[in-house]
PDB file of C-alpha atoms in Angstrom:
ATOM      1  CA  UNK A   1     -10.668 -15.779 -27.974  1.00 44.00           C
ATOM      2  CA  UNK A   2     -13.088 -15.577 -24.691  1.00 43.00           C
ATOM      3  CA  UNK A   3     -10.795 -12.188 -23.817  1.00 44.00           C
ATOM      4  CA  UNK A   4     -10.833 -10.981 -27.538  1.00 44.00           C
ATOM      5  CA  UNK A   5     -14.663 -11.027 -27.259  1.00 40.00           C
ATOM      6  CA  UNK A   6     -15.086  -9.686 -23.570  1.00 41.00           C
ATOM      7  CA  UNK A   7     -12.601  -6.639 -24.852  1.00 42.00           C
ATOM      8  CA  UNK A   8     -14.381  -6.408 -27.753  1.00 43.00           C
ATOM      9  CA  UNK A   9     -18.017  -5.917 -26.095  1.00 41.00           C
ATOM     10  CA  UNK A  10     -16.486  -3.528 -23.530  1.00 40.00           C
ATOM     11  CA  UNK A  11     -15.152  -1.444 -25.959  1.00 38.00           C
ATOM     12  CA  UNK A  12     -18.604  -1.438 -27.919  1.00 38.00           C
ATOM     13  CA  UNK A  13     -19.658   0.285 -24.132  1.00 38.00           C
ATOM     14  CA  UNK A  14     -17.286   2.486 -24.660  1.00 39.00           C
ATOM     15  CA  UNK A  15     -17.954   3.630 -28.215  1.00 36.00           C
ATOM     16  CA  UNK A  16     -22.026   3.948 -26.776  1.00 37.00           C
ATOM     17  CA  UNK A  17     -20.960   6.380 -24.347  1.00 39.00           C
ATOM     18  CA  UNK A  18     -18.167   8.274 -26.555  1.00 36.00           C
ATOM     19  CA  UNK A  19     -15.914   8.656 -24.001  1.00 36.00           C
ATOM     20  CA  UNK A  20     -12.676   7.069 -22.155  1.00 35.00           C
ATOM     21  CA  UNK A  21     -10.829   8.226 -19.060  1.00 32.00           C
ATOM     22  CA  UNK A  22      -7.475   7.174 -17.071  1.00 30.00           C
ATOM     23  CA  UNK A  23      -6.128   7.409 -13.711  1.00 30.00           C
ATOM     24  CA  UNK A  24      -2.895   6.026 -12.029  1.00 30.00           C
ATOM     25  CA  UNK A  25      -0.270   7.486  -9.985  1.00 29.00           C
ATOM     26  CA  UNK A  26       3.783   8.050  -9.456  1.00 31.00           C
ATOM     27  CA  UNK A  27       5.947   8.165 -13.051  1.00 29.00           C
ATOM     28  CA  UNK A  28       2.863   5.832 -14.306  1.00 30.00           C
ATOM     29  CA  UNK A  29       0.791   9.028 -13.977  1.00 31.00           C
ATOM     30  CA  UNK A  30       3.787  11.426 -15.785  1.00 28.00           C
ATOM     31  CA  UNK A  31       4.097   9.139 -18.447  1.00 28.00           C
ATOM     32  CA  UNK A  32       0.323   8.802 -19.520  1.00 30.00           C
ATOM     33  CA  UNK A  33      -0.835  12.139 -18.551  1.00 32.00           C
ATOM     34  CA  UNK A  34       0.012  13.429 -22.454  1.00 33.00           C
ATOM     35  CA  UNK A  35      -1.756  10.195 -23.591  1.00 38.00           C
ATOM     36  CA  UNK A  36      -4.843  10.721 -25.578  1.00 45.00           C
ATOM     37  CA  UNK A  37      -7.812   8.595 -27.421  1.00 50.00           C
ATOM     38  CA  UNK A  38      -8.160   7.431 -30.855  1.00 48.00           C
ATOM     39  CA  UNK A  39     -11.222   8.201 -33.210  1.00 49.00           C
ATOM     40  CA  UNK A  40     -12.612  11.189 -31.130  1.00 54.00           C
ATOM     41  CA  UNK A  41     -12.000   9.623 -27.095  1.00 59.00           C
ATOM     42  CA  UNK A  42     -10.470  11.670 -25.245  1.00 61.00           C
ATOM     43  CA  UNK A  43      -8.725   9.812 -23.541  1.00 63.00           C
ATOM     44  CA  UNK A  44      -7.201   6.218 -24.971  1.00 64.00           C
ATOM     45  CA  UNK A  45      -9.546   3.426 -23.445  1.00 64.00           C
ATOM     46  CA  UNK A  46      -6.896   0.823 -22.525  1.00 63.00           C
ATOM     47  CA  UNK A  47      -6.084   3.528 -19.714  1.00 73.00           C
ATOM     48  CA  UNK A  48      -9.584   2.779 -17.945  1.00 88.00           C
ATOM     49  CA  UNK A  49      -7.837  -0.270 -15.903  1.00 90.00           C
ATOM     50  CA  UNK A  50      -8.309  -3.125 -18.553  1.00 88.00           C
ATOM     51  CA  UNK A  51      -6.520  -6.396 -17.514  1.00 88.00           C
ATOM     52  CA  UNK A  52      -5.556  -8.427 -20.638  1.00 85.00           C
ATOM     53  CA  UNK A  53      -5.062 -11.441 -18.794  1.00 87.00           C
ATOM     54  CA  UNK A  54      -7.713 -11.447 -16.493  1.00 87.00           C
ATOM     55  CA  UNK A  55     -10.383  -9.999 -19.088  1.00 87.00           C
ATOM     56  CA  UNK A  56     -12.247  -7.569 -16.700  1.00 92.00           C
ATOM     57  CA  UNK A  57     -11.463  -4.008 -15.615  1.00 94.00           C
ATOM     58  CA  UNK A  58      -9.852  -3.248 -12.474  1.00 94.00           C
ATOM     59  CA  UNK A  59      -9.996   0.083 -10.976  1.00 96.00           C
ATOM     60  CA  UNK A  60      -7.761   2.434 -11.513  1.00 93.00           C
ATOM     61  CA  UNK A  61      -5.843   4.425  -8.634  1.00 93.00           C
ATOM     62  CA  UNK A  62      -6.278   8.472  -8.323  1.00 94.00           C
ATOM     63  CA  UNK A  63      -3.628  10.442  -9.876  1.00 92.00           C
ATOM     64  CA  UNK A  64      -2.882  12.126  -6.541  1.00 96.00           C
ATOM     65  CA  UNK A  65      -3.149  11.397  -2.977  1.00 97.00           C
ATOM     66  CA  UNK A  66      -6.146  11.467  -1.539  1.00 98.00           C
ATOM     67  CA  UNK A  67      -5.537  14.440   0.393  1.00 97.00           C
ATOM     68  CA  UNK A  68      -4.371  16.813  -2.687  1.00 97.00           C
ATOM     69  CA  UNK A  69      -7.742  18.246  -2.824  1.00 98.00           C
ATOM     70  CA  UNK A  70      -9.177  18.590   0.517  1.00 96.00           C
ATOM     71  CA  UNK A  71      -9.929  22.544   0.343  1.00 94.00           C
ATOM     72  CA  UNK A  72     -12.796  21.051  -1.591  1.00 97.00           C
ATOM     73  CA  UNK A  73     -12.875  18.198  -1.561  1.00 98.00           C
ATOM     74  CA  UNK A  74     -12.129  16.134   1.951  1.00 97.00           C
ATOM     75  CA  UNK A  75     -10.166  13.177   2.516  1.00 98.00           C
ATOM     76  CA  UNK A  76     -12.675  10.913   3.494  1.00 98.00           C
ATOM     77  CA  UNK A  77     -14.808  11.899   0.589  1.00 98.00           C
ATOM     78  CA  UNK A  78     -12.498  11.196  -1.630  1.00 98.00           C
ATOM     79  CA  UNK A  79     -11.558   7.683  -0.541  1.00 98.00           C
ATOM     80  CA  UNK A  80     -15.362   6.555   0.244  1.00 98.00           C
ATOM     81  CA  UNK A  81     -16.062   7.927  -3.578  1.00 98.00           C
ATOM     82  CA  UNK A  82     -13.053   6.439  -5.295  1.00 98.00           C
ATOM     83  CA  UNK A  83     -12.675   3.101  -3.604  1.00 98.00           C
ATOM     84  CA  UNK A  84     -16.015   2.423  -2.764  1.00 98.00           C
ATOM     85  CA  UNK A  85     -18.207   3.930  -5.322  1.00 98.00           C
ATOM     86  CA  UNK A  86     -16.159   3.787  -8.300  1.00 98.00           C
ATOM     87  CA  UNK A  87     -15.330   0.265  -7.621  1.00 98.00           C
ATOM     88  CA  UNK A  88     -18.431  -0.737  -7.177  1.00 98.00           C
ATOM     89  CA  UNK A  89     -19.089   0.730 -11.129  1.00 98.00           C
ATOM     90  CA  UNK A  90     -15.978  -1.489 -12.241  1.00 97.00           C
ATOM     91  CA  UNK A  91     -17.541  -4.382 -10.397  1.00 98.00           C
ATOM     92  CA  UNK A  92     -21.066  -3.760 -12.133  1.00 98.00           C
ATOM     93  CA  UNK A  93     -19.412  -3.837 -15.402  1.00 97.00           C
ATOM     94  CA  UNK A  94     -17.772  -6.843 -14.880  1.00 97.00           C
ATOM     95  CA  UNK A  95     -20.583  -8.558 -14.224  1.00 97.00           C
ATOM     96  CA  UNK A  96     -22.620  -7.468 -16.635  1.00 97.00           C
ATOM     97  CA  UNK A  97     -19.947  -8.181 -19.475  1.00 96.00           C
ATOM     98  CA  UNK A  98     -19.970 -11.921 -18.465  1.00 95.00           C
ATOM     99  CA  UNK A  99     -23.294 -12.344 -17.871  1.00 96.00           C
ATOM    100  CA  UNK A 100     -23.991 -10.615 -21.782  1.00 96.00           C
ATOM    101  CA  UNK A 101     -20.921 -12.951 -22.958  1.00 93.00           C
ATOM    102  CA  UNK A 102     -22.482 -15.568 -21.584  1.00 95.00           C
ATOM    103  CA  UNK A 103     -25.825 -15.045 -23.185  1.00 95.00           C
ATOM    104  CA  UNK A 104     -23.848 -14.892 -26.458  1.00 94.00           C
ATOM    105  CA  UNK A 105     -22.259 -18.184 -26.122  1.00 94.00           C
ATOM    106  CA  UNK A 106     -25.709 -20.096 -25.204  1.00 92.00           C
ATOM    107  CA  UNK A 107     -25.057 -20.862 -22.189  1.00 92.00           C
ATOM    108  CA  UNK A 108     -26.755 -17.766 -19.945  1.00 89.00           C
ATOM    109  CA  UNK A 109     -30.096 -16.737 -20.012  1.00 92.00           C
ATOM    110  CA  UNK A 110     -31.258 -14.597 -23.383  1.00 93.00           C
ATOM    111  CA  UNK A 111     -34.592 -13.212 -21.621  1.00 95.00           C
ATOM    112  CA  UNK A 112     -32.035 -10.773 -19.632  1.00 95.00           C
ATOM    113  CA  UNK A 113     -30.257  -9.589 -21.931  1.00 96.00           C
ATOM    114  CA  UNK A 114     -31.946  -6.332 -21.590  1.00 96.00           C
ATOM    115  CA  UNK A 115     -31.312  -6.208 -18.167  1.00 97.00           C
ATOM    116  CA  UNK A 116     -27.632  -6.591 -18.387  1.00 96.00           C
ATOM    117  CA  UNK A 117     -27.151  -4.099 -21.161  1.00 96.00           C
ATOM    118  CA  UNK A 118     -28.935  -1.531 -18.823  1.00 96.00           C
ATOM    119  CA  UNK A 119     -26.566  -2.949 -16.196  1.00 96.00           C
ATOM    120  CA  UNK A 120     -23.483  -2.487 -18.568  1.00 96.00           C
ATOM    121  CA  UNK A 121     -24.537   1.576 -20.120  1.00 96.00           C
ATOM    122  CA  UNK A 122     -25.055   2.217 -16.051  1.00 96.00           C
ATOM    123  CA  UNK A 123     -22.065   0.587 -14.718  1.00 97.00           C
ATOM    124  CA  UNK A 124     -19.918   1.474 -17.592  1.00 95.00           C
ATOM    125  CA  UNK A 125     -21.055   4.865 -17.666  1.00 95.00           C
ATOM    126  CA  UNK A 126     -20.023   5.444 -14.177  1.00 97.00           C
ATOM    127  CA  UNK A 127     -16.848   4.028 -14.566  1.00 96.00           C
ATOM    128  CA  UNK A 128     -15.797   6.148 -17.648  1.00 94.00           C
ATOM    129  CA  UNK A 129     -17.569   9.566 -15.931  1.00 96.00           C
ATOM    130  CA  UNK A 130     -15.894   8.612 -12.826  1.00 97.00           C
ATOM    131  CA  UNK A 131     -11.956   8.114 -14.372  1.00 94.00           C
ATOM    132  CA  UNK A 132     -12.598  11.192 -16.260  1.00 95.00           C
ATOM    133  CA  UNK A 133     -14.051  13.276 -13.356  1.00 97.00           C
ATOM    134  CA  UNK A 134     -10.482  12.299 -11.177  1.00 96.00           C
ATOM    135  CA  UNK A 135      -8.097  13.201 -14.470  1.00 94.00           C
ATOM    136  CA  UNK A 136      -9.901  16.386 -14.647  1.00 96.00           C
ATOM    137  CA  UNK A 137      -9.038  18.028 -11.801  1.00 97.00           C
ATOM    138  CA  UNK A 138      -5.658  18.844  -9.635  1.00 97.00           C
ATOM    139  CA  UNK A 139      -4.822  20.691  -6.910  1.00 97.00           C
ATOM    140  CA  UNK A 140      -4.683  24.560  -7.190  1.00 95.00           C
ATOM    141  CA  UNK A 141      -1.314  24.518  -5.527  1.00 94.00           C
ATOM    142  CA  UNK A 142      -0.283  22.659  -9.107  1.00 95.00           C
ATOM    143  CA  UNK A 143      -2.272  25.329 -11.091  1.00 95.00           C
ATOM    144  CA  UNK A 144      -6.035  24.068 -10.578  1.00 96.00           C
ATOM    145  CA  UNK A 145      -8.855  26.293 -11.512  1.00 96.00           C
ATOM    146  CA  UNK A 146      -8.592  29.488 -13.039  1.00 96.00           C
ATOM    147  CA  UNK A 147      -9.408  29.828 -17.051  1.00 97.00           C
ATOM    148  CA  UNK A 148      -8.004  27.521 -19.796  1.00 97.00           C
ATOM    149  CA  UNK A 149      -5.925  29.084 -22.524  1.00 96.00           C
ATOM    150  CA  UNK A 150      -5.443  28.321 -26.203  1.00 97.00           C
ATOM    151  CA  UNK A 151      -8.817  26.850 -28.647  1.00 97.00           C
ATOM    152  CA  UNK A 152     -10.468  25.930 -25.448  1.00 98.00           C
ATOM    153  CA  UNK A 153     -11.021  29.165 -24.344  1.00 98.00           C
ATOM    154  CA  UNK A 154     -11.401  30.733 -27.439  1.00 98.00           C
ATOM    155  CA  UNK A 155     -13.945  28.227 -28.556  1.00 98.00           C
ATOM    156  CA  UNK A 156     -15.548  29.042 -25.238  1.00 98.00           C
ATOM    157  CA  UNK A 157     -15.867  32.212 -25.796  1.00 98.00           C
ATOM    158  CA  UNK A 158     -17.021  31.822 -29.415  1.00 98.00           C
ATOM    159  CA  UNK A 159     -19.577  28.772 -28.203  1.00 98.00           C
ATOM    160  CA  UNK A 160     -20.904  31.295 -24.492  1.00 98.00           C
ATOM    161  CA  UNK A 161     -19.927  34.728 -25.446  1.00 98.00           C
ATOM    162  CA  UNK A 162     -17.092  34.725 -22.459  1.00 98.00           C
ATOM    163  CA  UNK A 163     -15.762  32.710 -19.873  1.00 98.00           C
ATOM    164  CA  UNK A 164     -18.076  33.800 -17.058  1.00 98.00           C
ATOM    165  CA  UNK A 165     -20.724  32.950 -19.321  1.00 98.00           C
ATOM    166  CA  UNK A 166     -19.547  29.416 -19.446  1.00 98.00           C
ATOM    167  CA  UNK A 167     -18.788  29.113 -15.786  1.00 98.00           C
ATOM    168  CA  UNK A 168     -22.253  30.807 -15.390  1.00 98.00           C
ATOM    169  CA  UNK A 169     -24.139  27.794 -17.234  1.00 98.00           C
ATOM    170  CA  UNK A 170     -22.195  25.045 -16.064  1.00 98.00           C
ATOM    171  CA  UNK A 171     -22.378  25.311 -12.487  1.00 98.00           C
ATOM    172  CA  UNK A 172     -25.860  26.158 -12.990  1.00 98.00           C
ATOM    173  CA  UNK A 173     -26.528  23.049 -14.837  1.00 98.00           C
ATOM    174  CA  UNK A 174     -24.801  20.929 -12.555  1.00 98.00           C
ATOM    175  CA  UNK A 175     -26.663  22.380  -9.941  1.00 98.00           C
ATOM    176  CA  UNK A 176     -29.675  21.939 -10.656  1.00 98.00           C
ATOM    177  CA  UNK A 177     -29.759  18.729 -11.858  1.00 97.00           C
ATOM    178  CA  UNK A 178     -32.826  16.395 -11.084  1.00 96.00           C
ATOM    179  CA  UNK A 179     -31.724  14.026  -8.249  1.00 95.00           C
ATOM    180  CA  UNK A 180     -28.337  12.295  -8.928  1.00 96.00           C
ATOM    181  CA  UNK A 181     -26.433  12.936 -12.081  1.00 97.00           C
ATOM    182  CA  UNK A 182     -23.417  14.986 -13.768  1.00 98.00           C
ATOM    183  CA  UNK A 183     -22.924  18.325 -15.279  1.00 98.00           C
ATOM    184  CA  UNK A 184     -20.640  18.125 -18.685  1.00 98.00           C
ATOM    185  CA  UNK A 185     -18.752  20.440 -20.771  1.00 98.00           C
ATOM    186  CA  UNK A 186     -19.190  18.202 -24.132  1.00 97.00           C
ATOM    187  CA  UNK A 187     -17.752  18.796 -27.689  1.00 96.00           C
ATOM    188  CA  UNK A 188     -20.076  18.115 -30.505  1.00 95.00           C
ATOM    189  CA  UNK A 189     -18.273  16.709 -33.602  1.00 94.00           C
ATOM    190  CA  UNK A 190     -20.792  17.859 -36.228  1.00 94.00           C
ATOM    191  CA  UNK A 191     -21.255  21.278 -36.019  1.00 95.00           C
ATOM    192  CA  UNK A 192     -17.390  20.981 -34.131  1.00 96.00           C
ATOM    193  CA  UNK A 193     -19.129  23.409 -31.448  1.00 97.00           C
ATOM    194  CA  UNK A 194     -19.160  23.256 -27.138  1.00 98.00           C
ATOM    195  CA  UNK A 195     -22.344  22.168 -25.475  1.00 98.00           C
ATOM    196  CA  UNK A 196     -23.325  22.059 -21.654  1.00 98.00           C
ATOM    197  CA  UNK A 197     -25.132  19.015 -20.950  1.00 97.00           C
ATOM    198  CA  UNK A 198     -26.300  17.449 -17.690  1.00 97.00           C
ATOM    199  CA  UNK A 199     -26.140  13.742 -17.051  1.00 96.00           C
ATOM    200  CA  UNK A 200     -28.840  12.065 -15.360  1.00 96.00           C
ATOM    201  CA  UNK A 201     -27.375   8.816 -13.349  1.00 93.00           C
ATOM    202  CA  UNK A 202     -24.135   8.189 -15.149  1.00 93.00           C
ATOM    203  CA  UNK A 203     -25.421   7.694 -18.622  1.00 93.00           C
ATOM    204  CA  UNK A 204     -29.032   9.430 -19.353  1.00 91.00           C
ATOM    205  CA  UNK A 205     -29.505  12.494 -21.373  1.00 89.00           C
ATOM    206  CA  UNK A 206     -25.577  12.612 -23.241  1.00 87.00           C
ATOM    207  CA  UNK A 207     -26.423  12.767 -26.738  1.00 90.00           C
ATOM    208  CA  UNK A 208     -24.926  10.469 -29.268  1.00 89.00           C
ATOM    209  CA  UNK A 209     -21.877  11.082 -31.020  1.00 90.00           C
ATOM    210  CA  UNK A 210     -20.818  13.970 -28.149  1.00 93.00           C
ATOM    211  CA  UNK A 211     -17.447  13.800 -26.391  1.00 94.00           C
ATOM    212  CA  UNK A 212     -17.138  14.645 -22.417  1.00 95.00           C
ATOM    213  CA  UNK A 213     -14.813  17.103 -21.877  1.00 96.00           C
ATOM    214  CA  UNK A 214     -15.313  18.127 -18.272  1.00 98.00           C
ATOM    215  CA  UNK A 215     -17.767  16.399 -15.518  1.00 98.00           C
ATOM    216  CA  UNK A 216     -18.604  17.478 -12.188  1.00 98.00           C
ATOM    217  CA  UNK A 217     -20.515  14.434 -10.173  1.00 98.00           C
ATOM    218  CA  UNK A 218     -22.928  15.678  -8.648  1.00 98.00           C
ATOM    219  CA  UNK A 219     -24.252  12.627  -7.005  1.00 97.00           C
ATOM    220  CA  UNK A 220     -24.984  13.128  -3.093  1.00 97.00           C
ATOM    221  CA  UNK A 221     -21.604  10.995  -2.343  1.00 97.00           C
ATOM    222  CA  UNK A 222     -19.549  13.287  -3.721  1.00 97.00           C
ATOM    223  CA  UNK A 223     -20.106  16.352  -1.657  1.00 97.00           C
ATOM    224  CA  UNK A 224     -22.431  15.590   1.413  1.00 97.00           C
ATOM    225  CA  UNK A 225     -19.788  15.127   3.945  1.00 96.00           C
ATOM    226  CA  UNK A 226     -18.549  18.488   3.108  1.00 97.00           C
ATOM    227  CA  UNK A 227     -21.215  20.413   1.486  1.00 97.00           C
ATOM    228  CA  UNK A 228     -24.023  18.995   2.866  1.00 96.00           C
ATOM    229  CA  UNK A 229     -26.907  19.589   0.755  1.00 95.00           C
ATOM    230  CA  UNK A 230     -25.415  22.482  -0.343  1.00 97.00           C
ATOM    231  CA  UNK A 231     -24.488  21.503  -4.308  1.00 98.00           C
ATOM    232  CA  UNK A 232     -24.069  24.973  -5.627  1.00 97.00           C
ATOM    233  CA  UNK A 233     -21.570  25.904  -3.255  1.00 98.00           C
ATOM    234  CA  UNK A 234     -19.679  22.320  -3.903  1.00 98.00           C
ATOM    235  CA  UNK A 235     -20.225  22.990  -7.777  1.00 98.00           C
ATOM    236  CA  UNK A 236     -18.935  26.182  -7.586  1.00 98.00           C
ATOM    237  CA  UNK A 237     -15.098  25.071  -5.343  1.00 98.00           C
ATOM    238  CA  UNK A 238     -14.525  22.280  -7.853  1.00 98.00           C
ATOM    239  CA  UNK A 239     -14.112  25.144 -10.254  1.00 98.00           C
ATOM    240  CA  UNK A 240     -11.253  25.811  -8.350  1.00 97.00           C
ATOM    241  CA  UNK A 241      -9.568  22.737  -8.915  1.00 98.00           C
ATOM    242  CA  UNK A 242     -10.312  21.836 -12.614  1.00 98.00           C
ATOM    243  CA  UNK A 243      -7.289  20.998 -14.751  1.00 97.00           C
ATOM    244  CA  UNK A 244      -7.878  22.923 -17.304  1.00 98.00           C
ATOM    245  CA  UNK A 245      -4.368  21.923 -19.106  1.00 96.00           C
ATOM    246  CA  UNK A 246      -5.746  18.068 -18.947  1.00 94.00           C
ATOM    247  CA  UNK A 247      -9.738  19.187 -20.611  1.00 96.00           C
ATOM    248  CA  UNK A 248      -7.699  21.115 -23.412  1.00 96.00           C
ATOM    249  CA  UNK A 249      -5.964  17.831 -24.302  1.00 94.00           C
ATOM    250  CA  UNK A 250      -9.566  16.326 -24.561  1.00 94.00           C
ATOM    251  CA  UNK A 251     -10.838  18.854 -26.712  1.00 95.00           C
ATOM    252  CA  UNK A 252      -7.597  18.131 -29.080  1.00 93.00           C
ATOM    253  CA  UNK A 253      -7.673  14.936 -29.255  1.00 91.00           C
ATOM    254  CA  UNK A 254     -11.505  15.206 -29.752  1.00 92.00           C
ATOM    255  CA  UNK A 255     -10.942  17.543 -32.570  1.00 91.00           C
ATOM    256  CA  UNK A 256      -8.692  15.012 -34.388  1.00 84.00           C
TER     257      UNK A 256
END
């Protein structure tokens, strides 16, 4: 029952945010990578690292080596971000899922639960960017980058007037984003159209009810050692690695 209800207010996090990612390696990788979400995710959230048994999320390993994508993004960077950062996100949602269980069994303290569902939209938020941001790219020697194919790109051209234009609007978004954030490709159910949004922390300024497609962190960890304080430039090469086979999957499974 305890796991039933921590499961239950995770996936209430989830809903908040509209989104779900995966990540995971070898023939795990190959047999999930066609898996997609129910009710508008895009990607099914039991793949985010949930333990059953344990009741908590554990982090989920990269879907390549951490080498795969060092013409843009380095090594290092890539194992300081994934096992440091993004863990510490799964660690902060954790916590703040016991501490807001506890508060609904009596026996925490009810005057913070504000504070831990601030902790939980943060924490969660950066967990879910974070396992879509590492799905959504692959290396160019595996066909990364170029331009999608199919609905996506029609509907981008429909939704930007061409694919430059697109390119044009996201990078700049991401770019200039205030401080530390995301840039985000993001399907809006309603009118059924593409939006560019950008993401302030990992959970500010992403409308209700839309559906990440494609994120680009664009926090100072994810490009300094490389890049510097040069974000455009870093924008613009993870353009070059984008798997654009893996965001048209989103967009179906978004469409329903």
């Amino acid at each position: 029952m305890k796991t039933d209800m921590t499961r239950r207010s995770a996936l209430t996090g989830l809903a908040a945010l509209g989104a779900a990612g995966m990540a995971a390696t070898g023939s795990r990788a190959s047999s999930l990578a066609t898996g997609l979400g129910r009710g508008g995710a895009p990607i099914a959230p039991e793949y985010l690292g949930w333990d059953e048994r344990a009741g908590e999320y554990t982090l989920p390993d990269l879907p390549y080596a951490y080498d795969a994508l060092s013409d843009v993004i380095d090594e290092q960077t890539m194992r300081i971000h994934h096992d440091k950062h993004h863990a510490g996100y799964v660690k902060g949602a954790n916590t703040a899922l016991k501490n807001l269980e506890s508060i609904r069994l009596n026996s925490g303290d009810a005057s913070t639960l504000e504070h831990w569902q601030r902790e939980l939209s943060f924490n969660m938020g950066g967990h879910i960017n974070h396992t879509l941001f590492w799905k959504g790219m692959k290396p160019t020697s595996e066909g990364g980058g170029g331009q999608p194919s199919g609905n996506l790109i029609n509907m981008i051209n429909r939704d930007f007037g061409s694919f430059s234009n697109f390119s044009d609007h996201f990078t700049s978004a991401a770019t200039t984003v205030e401080g530390s954030g995301w840039g985000w490709l993001v399907y809006e159910p309603i009118a059924g159209r593409l939006m560019v949004l950008q993401m302030h922390n990992q959970h500010q300024m992403l409308f209700a009810g839309a559906i990440p497609l494609l994120g680009v962190d664009v926090w100072e960890h994810a490009y300094y050692l490389k890049y510097q304080n040069n974000r455009g430039e870093y924008v613009k090469a993870f353009m070059q690695v984008v798997d654009w086979d893996e965001i048209s999957r989103r967009l179906e499974a978004a469409r329903g």
